[in-house]
Coordinates of C-alpha atoms and ligand atoms in Angstrom, one line a residue:
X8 CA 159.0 126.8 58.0
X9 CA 161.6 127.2 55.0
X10 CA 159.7 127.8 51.6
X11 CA 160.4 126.7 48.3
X12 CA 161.2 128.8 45.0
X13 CA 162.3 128.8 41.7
X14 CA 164.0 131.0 39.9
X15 CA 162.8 132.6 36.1
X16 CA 165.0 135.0 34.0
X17 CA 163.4 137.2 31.7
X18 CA 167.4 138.7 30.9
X19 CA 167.9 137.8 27.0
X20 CA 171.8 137.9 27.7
X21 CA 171.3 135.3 30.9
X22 CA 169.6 132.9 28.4
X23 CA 172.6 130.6 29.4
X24 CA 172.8 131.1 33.0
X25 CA 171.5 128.9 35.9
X26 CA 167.8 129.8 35.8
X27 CA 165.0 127.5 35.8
X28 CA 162.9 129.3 33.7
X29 CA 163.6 131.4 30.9
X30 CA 161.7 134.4 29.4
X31 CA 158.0 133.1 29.7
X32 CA 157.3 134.6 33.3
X33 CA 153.3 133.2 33.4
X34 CA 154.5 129.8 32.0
X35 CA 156.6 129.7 34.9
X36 CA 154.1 130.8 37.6
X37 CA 152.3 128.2 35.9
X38 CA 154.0 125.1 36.8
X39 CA 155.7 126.5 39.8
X40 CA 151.8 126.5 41.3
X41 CA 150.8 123.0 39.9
X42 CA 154.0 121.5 41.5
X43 CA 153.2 123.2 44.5
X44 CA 156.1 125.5 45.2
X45 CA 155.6 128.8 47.2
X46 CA 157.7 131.1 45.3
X47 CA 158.9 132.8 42.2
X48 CA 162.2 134.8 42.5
X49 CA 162.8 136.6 39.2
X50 CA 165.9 137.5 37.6
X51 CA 165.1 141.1 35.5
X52 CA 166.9 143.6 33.6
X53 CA 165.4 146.5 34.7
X54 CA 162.8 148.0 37.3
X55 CA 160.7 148.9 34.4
X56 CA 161.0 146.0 33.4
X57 CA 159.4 144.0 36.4
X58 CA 157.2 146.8 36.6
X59 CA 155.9 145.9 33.1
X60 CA 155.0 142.5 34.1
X61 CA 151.4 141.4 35.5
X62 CA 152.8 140.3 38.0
X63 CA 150.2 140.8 41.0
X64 CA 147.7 138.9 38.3
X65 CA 150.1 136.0 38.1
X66 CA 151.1 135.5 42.0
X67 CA 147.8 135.8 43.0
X68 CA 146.5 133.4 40.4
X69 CA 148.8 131.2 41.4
X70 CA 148.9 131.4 44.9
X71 CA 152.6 132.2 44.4
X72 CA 155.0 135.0 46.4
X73 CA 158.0 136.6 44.9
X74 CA 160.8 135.6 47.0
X75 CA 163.5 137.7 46.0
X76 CA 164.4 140.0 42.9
X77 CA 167.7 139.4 40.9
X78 CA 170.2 142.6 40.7
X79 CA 172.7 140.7 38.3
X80 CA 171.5 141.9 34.7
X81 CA 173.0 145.4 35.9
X82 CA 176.6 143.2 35.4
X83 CA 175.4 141.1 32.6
X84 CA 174.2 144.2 30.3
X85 CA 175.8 146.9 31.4
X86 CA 178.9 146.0 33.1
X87 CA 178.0 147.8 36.5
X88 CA 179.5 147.1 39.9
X89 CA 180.2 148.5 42.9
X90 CA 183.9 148.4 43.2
X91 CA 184.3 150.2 40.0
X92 CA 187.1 152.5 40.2
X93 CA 185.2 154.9 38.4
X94 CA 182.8 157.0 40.8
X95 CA 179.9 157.4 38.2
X96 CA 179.9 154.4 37.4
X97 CA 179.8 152.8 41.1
X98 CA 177.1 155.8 41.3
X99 CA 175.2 154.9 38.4
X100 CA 175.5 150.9 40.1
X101 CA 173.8 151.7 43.2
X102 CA 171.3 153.1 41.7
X103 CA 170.6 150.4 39.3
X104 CA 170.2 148.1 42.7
X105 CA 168.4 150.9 43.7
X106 CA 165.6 150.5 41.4
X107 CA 165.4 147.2 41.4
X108 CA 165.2 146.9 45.5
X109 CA 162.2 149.9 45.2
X110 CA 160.4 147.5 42.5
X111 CA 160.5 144.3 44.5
X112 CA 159.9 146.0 47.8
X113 CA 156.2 146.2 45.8
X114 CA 155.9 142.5 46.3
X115 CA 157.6 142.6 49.7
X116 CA 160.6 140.9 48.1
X117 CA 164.2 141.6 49.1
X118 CA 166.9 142.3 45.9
X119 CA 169.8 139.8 46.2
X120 CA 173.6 141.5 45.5
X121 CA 175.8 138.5 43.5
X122 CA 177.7 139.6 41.0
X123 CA 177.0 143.3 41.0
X124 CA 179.3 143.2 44.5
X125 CA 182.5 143.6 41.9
X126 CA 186.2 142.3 42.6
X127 CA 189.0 144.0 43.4
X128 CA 192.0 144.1 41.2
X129 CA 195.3 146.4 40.0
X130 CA 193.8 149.2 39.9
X131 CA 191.2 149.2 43.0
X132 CA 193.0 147.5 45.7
X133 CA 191.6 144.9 48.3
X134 CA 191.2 147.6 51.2
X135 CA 189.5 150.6 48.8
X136 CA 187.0 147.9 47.1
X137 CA 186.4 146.7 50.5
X138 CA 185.3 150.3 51.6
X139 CA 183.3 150.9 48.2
X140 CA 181.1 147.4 49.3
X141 CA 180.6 148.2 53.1
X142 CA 179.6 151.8 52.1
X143 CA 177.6 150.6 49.1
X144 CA 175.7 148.0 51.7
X145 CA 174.9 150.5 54.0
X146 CA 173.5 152.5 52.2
X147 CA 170.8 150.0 50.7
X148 CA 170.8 148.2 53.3
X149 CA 168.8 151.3 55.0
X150 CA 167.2 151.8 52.0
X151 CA 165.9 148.2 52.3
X152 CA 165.0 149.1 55.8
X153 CA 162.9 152.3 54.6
X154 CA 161.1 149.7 52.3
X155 CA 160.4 147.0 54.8
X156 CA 162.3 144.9 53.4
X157 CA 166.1 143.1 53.4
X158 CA 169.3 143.6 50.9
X159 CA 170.5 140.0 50.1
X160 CA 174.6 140.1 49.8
X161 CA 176.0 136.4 48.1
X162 CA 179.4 135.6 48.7
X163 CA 180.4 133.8 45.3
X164 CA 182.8 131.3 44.8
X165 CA 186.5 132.6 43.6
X166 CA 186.0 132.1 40.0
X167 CA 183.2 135.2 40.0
X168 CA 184.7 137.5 42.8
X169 CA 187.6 138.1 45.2
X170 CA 185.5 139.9 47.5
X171 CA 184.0 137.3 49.8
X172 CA 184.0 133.7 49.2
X173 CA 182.6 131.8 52.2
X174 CA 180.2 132.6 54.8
X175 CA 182.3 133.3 57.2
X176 CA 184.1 136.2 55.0
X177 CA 180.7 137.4 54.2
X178 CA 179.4 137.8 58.1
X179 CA 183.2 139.9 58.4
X180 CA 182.2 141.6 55.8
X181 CA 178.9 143.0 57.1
X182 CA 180.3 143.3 61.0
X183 CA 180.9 146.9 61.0
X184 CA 177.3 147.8 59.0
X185 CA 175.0 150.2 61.3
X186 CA 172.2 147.9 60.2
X187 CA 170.9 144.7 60.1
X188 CA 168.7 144.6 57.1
X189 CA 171.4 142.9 54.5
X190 CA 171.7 139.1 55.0
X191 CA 173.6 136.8 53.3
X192 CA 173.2 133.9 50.8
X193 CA 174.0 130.8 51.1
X194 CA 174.3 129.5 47.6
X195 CA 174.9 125.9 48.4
X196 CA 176.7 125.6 44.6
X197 CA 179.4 128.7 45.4
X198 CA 179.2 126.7 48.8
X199 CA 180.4 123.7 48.0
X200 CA 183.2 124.8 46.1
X201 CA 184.3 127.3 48.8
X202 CA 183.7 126.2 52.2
X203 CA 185.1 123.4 54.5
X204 CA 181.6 122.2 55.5
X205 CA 178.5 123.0 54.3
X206 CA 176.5 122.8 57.1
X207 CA 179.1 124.0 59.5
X208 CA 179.1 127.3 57.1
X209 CA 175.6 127.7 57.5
X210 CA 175.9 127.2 61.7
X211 CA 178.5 130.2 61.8
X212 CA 176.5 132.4 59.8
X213 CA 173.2 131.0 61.7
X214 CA 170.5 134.3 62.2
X215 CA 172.4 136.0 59.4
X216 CA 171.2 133.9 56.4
X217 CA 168.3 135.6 54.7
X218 CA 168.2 133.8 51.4
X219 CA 169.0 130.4 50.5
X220 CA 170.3 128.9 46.7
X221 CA 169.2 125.2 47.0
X222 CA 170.8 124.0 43.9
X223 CA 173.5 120.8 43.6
X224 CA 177.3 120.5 43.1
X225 CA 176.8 120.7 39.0
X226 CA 174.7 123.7 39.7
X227 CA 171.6 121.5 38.4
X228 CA 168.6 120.4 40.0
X229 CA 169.2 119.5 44.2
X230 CA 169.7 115.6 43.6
X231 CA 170.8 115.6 40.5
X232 CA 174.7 116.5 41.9
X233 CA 176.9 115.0 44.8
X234 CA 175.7 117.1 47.4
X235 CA 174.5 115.4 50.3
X236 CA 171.5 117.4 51.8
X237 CA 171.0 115.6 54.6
X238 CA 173.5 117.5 57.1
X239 CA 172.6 120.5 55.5
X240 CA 168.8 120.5 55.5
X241 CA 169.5 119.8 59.7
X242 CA 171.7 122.9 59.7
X243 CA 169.0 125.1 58.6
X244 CA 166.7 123.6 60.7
X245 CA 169.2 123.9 63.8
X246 CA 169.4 127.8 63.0
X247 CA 166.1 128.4 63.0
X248 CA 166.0 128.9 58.8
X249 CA 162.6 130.2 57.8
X250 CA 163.2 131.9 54.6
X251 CA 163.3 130.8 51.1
X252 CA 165.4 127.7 49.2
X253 CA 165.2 129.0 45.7
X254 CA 166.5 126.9 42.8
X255 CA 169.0 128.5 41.2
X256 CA 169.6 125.9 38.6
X257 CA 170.3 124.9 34.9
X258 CA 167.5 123.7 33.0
X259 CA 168.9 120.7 32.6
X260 CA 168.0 118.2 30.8
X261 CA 164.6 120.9 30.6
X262 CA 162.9 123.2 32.9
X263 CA 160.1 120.4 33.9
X264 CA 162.2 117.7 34.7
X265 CA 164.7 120.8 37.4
X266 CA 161.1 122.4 38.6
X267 CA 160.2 118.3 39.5
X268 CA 163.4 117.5 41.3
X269 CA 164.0 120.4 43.2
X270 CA 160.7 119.9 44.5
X271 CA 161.1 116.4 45.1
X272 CA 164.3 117.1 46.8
X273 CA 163.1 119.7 49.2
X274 CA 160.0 117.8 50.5
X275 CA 162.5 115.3 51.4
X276 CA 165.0 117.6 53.0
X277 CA 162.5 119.8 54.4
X278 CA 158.4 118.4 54.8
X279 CA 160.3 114.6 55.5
Ligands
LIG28 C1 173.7 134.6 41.6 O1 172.8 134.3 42.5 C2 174.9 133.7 41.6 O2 174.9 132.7 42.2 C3 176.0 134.1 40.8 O3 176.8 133.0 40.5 C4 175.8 134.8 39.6 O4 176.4 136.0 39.6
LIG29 MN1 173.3 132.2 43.7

């Protein structure tokens, strides 16, 4: 049965990004359990730094899991990425992820690669980027394995990278990995922008889908946009879908009024 999450930042920098909840992790637990979601999944800007939370106290108050563990604030603060041309740096990248896979892997949550995946450019053409991500995913993707737990890759609509945009570019993109612990994300916001059909996208990438960002077409709450759920809420059900649909969403107009919607969206779409 898919699960439902929401998503809480505790990255000062992301204070404007598409998260649910900001800074107040327990405040967040909080409502997420009295509107009866299953999940937290955290955006964090270190390992230390979710280790530093209570947050085995809080889930377990709560009755809450953490469904997946944010990798993005290595981007946000320090500029890291994968397809750096600079080998220290992609070094110093992969270790960030790391971390941050070795910390979630203590809730049994999976890290999620979005924008920490990099672009290619002038300097580090499409074919050598290409070869600094498959390598990069292998490797955590058995490290992932070792943990008991998956790697999360997100194809992300042009505007944030070149180096998969749809679903079907990401399953190319993993075809030649020697594992199967990295799955993608279907971020039905870089989604709707990128692919042809929604649900169609999530068909072709079927078993492969380990994560899912139920958000709408204004990256607000699902049902406050133009996306029609319907046909994609089938879709997932077709595939066999049993993970997580996390709101990755803008507070807006306030984190209540998102944490109500999406809630109210998803019974519809998925307890109808
Ligand atoms: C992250 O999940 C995401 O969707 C991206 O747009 C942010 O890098
Ligand atoms: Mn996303």
């Amino acid at each position: 049965m898919i699960k439902s999450a929401i998503t809480v930042s505790i990255v000062g920098q992301a204070r404007k990004g598409p998260f649910v909840f900001h800074d107040d992790v327990a405040h967040a637990c909080h409502i997420a359990s009295q509107l009866g979601f299953d999940a937290v999944e955290l955006f964090a800007p270190s390992a230390d730094a979710i280790r530093s939370l209570p947050l085995a106290d809080l889930l377990q108050r709560h009755n809450l899991r953490l469904a997946a563990v944010g990798t993005g604030a290595g981007m946000v603060v320090q500029k890291l990425q994968l397809c750096d041309p600079d080998s220290a740096r992609r070094q110093k990248a992969e270790h960030f992820i790391r971390d941050i896979m070795s910390a979630g892997a203590d809730y049994a949550a999976p890290a999620i690669i979005g924008s920490m995946q990099g672009k290619w450019d002038d300097v580090v053409d499409q074919p050598t980027a290409q070869g600094y991500l498959r390598d990069a995913l292998q490797r955590l993707g058995e490290h992932a394995e070792s943990l008991g737990t998956t790697l999360i890759y997100e194809p992300l609509n042009r505007y944030e990278t070149n180096m998969a945009n749809t679903m079907q570019q990401g399953v190319e993109l993993l075809r030649p990995l020697a594992t199967t612990s990295v799955k993608l994300l279907a971020d039905l916001f870089h989604m709707n922008i990128e692919e042809v059909s929604v649900a169609d996208a999530l068909q072709t990438a079927g078993a492969q889908i380990g994560h899912v960002h139920f958000v709408d077409s204004n990256r607000q709450a699902a049902g406050r946009g133009h996306i029609d759920f319907a046909p994609i809420a089938s879709a997932l059900a077709s595939i066999g879908y049993d993970g997580y649909a996390s709101a990755e969403a803008f507070p807006i107009p306030d984190s209540l009024t998102t944490a109500r919607q999406t809630i109210e969206t998803f019974r519809r779409c998925f307890r109808p």
